[in-house]
PDB file of C-alpha atoms and ligand atoms in Angstrom:
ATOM      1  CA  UNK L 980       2.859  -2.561 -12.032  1.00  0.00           C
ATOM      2  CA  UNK L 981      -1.034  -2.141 -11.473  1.00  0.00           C
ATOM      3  CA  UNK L 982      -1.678  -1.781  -7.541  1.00  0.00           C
ATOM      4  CA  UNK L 983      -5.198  -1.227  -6.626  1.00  0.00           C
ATOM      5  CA  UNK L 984      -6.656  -0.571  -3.488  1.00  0.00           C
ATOM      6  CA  UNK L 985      -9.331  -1.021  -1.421  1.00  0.00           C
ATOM      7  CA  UNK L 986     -10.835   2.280  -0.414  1.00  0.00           C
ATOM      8  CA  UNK L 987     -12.701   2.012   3.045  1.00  0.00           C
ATOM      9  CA  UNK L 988      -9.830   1.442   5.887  1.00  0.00           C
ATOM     10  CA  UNK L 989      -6.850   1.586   3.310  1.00  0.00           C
ATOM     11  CA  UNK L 990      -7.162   4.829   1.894  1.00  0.00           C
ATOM     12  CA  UNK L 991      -9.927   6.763   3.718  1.00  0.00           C
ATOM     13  CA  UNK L 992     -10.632   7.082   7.749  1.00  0.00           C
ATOM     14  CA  UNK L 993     -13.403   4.929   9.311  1.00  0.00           C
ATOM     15  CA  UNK L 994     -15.473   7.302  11.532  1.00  0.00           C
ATOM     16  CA  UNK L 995     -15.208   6.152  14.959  1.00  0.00           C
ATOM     17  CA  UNK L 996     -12.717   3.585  13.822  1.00  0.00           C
ATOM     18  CA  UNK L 997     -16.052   0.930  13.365  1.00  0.00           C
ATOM     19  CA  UNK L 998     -18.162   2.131   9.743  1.00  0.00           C
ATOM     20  CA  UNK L 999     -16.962   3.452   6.909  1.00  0.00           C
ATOM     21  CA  UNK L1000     -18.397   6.914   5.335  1.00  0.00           C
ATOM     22  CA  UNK L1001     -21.396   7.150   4.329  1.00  0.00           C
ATOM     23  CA  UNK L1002     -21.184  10.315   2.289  1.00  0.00           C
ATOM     24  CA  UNK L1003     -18.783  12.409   0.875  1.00  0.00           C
ATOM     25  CA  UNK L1004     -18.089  15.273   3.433  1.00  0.00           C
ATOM     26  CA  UNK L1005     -17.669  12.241   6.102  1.00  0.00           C
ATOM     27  CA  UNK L1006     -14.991  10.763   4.073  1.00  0.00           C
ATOM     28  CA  UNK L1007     -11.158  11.850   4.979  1.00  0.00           C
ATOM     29  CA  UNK L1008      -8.264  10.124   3.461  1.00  0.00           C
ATOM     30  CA  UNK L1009      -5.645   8.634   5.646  1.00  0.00           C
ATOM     31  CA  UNK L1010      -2.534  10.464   6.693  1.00  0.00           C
ATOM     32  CA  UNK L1011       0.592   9.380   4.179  1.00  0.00           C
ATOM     33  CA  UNK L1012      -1.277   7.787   1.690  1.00  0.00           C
ATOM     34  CA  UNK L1013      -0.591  10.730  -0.836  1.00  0.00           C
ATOM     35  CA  UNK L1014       2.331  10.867  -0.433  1.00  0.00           C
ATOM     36  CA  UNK L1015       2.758   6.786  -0.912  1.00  0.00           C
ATOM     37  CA  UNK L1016       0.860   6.769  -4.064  1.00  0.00           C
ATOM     38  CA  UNK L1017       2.340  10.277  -5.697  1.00  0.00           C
ATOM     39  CA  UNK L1018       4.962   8.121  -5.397  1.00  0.00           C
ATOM     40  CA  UNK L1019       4.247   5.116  -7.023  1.00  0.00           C
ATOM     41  CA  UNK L1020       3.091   7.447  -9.811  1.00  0.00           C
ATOM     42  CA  UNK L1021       6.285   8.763 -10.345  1.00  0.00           C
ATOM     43  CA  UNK L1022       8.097   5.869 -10.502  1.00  0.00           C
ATOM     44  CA  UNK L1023       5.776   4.580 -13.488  1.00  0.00           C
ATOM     45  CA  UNK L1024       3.134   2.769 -11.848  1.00  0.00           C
ATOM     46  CA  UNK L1025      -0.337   2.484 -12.769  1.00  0.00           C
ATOM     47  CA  UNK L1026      -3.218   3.037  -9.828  1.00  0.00           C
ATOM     48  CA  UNK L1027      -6.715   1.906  -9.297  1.00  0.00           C
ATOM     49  CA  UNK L1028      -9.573   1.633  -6.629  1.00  0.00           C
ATOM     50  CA  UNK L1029     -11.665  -1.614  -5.906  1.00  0.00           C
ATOM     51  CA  UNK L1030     -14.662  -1.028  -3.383  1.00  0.00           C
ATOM     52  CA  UNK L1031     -17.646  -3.062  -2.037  1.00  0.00           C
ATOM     53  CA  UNK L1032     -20.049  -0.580  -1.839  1.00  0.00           C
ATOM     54  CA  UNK L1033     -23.051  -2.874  -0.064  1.00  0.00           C
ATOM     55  CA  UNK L1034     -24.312   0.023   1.948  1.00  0.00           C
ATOM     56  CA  UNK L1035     -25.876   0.820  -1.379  1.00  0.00           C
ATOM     57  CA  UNK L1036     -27.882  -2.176  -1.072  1.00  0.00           C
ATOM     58  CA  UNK L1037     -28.643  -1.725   2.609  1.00  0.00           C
ATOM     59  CA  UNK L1038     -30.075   1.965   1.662  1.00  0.00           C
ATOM     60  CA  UNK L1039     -27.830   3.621   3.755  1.00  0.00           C
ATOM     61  CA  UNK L1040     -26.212   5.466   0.363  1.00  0.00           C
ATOM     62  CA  UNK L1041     -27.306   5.686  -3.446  1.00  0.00           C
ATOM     63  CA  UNK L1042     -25.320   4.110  -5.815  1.00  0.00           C
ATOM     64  CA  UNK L1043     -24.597   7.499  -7.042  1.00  0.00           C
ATOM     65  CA  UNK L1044     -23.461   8.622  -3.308  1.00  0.00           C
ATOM     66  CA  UNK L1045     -21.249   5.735  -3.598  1.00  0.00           C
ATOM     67  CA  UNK L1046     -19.256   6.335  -7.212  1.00  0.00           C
ATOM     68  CA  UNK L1047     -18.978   9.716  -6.107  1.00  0.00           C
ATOM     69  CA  UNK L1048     -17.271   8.648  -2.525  1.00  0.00           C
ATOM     70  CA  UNK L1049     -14.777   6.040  -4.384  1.00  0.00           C
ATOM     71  CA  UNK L1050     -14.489   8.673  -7.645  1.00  0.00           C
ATOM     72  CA  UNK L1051     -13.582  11.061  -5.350  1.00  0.00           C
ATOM     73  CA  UNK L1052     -10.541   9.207  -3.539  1.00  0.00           C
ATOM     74  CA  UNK L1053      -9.447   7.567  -6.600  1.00  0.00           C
ATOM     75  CA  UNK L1054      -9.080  11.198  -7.935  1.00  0.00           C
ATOM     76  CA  UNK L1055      -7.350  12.297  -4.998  1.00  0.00           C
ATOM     77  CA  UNK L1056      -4.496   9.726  -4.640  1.00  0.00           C
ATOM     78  CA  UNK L1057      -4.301   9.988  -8.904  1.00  0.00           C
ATOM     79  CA  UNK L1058      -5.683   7.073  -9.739  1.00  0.00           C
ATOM     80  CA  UNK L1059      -6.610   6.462 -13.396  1.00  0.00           C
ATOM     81  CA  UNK L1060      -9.682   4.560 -13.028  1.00  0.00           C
ATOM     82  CA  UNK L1061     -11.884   2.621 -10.494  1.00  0.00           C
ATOM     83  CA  UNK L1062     -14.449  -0.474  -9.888  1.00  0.00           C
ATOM     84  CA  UNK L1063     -17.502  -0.007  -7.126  1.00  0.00           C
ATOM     85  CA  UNK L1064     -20.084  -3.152  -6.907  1.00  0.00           C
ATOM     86  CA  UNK L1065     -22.809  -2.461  -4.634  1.00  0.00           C
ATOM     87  CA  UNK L1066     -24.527  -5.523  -4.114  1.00  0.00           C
ATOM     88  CA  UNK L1067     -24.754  -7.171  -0.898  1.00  0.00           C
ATOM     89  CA  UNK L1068     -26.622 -11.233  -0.527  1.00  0.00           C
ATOM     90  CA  UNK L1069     -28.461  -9.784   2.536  1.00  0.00           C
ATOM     91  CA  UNK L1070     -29.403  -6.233   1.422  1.00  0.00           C
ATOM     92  CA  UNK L1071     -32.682  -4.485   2.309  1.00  0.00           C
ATOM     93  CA  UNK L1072     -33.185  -3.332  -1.608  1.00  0.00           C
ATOM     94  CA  UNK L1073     -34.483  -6.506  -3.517  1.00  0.00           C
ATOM     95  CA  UNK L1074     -32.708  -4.618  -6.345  1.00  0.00           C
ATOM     96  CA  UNK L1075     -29.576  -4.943  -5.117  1.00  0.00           C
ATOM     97  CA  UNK L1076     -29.752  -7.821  -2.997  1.00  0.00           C
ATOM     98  CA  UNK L1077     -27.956 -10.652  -4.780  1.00  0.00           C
ATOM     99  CA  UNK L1078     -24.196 -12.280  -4.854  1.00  0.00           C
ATOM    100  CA  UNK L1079     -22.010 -10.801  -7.410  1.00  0.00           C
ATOM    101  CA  UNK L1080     -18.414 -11.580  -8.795  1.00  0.00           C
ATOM    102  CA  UNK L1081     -17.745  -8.662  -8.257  1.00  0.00           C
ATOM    103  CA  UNK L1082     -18.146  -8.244  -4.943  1.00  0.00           C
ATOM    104  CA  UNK L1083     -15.091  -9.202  -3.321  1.00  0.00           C
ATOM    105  CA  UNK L1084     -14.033 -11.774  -1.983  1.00  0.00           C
ATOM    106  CA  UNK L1085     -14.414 -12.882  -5.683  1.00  0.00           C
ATOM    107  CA  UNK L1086     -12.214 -11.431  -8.259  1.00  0.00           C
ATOM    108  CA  UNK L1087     -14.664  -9.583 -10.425  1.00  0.00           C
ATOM    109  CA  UNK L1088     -13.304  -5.972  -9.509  1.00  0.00           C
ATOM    110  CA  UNK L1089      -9.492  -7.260  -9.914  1.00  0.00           C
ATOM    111  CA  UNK L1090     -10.243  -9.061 -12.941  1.00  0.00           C
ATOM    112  CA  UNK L1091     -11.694  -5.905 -14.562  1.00  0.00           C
ATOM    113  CA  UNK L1092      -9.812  -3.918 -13.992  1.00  0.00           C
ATOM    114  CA  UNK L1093      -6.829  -6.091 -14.976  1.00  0.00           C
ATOM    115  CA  UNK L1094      -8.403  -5.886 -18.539  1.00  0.00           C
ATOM    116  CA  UNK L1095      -8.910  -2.233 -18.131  1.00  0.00           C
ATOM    117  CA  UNK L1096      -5.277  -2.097 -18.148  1.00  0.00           C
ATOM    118  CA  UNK L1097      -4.074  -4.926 -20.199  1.00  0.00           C
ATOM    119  CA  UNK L1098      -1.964  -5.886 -17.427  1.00  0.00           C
ATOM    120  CA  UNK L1099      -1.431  -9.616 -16.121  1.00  0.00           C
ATOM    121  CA  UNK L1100      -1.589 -11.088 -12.853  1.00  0.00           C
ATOM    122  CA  UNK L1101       2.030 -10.895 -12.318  1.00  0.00           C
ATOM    123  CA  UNK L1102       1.776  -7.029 -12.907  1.00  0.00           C
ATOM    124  CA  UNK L1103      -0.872  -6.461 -10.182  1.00  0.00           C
ATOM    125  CA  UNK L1104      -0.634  -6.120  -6.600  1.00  0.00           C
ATOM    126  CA  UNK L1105      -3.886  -5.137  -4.515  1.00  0.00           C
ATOM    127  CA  UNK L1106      -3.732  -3.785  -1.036  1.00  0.00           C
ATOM    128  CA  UNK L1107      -6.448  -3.699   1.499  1.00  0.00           C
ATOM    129  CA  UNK L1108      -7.405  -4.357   5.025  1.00  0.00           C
ATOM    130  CA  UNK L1109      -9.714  -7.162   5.070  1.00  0.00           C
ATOM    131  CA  UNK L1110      -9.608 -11.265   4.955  1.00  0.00           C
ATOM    132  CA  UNK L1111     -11.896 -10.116   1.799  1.00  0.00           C
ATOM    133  CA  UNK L1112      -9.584  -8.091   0.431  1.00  0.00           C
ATOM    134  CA  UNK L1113      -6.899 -10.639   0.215  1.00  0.00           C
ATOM    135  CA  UNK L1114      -9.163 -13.933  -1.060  1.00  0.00           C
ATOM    136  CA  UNK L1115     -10.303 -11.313  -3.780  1.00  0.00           C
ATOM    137  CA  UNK L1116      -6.561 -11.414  -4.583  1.00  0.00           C
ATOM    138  CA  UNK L1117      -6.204 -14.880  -4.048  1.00  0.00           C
ATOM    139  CA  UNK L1118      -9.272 -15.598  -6.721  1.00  0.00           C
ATOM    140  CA  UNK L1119      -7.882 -13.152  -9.559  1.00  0.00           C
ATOM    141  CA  UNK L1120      -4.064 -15.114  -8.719  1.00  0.00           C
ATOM    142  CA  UNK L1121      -2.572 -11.074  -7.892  1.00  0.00           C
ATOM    143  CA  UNK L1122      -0.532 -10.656  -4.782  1.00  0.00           C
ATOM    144  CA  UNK L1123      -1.632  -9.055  -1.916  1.00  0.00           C
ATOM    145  CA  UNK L1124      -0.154  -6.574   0.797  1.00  0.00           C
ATOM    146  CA  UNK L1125      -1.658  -5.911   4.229  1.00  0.00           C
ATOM    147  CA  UNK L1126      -2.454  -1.841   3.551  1.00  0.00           C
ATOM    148  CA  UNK L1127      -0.799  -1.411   7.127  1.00  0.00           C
ATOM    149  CA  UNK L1128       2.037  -3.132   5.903  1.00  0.00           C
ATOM    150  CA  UNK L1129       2.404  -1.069   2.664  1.00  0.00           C
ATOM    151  CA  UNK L1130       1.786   2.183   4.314  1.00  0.00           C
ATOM    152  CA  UNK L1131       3.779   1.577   6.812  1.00  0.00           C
ATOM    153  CA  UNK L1132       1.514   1.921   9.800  1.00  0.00           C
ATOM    154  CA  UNK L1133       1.973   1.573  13.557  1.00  0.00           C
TER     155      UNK L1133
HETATM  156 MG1  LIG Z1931     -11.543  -1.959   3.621  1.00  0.00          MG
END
């Protein structure tokens, strides 16, 4: 199986428990979540990261401050690859201030990386913590698991 995750509230910290990092030395993975996805590993499974990044587009981060942040966790729970889209409709940077299909809730990100893999729907599970996070699942027909739910949190 393919699961991929969310990053911000499924596999790192939100500071304060309201925003999520907004660079690197901020951002501190949740307890167990290692250990969960060494896991999978073992067993065979294949392991990505899907992130709206729309800070980018609200200057709070670069783009570059961004791939590192979800680089950086993807590396850390052993992922093979990952998928950031930074856009956002009501960003401050005209640049970046547009709709994407690949920002979630559409599928883009899933979708990718589902051809990154060669995997089907029926091989892919995503996990995150938002109503986002599960209509991007919806759209790209994967199933979807509450990350407190496959973590196993309070
Ligand atoms: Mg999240």
């Amino acid at each position: 199986m393919l699961y991929i995750f969310d990053k911000d509230g499924t596999l790192v910290q939100d500071i304060d428990g309201k925003r999520p990092p907004n660079k690197l030395s901020e951002q501190k993975p949740i307890a167990g979540v290692l250990e969960k996805c060494q896991a999978l590993i073992a067993d065979g499974h294949l392991l990505a990261v899907a992130s709206n990044q729309g800070g980018v587009a609200f200057g709070y981060i670069t783009a570059a401050e961004a791939h590192e942040m979800v680089k950086q966790i993807a590396d850390y729970i052993g992922a093979t690859t990952y998928a950031v889209c930074v856009t956002h409709p009501n960003g401050k940077r005209k640049a970046a201030r547009r709709e994407s299909r690949f920002r979630k809730p559409d599928s883009g990100m899933i979708d990718y990386l589902m051809d990154a893999f060669g995997v089907l729907p029926s091989e892919t599970v995503y996990i995150g913590d938002l109503g986002t996070d599960q209509q991007a699942a919806e759209a790209a027909g994967v199933k979807f698991i509450w990350a407190k739910d496959f973590f196993g949190w309070a």
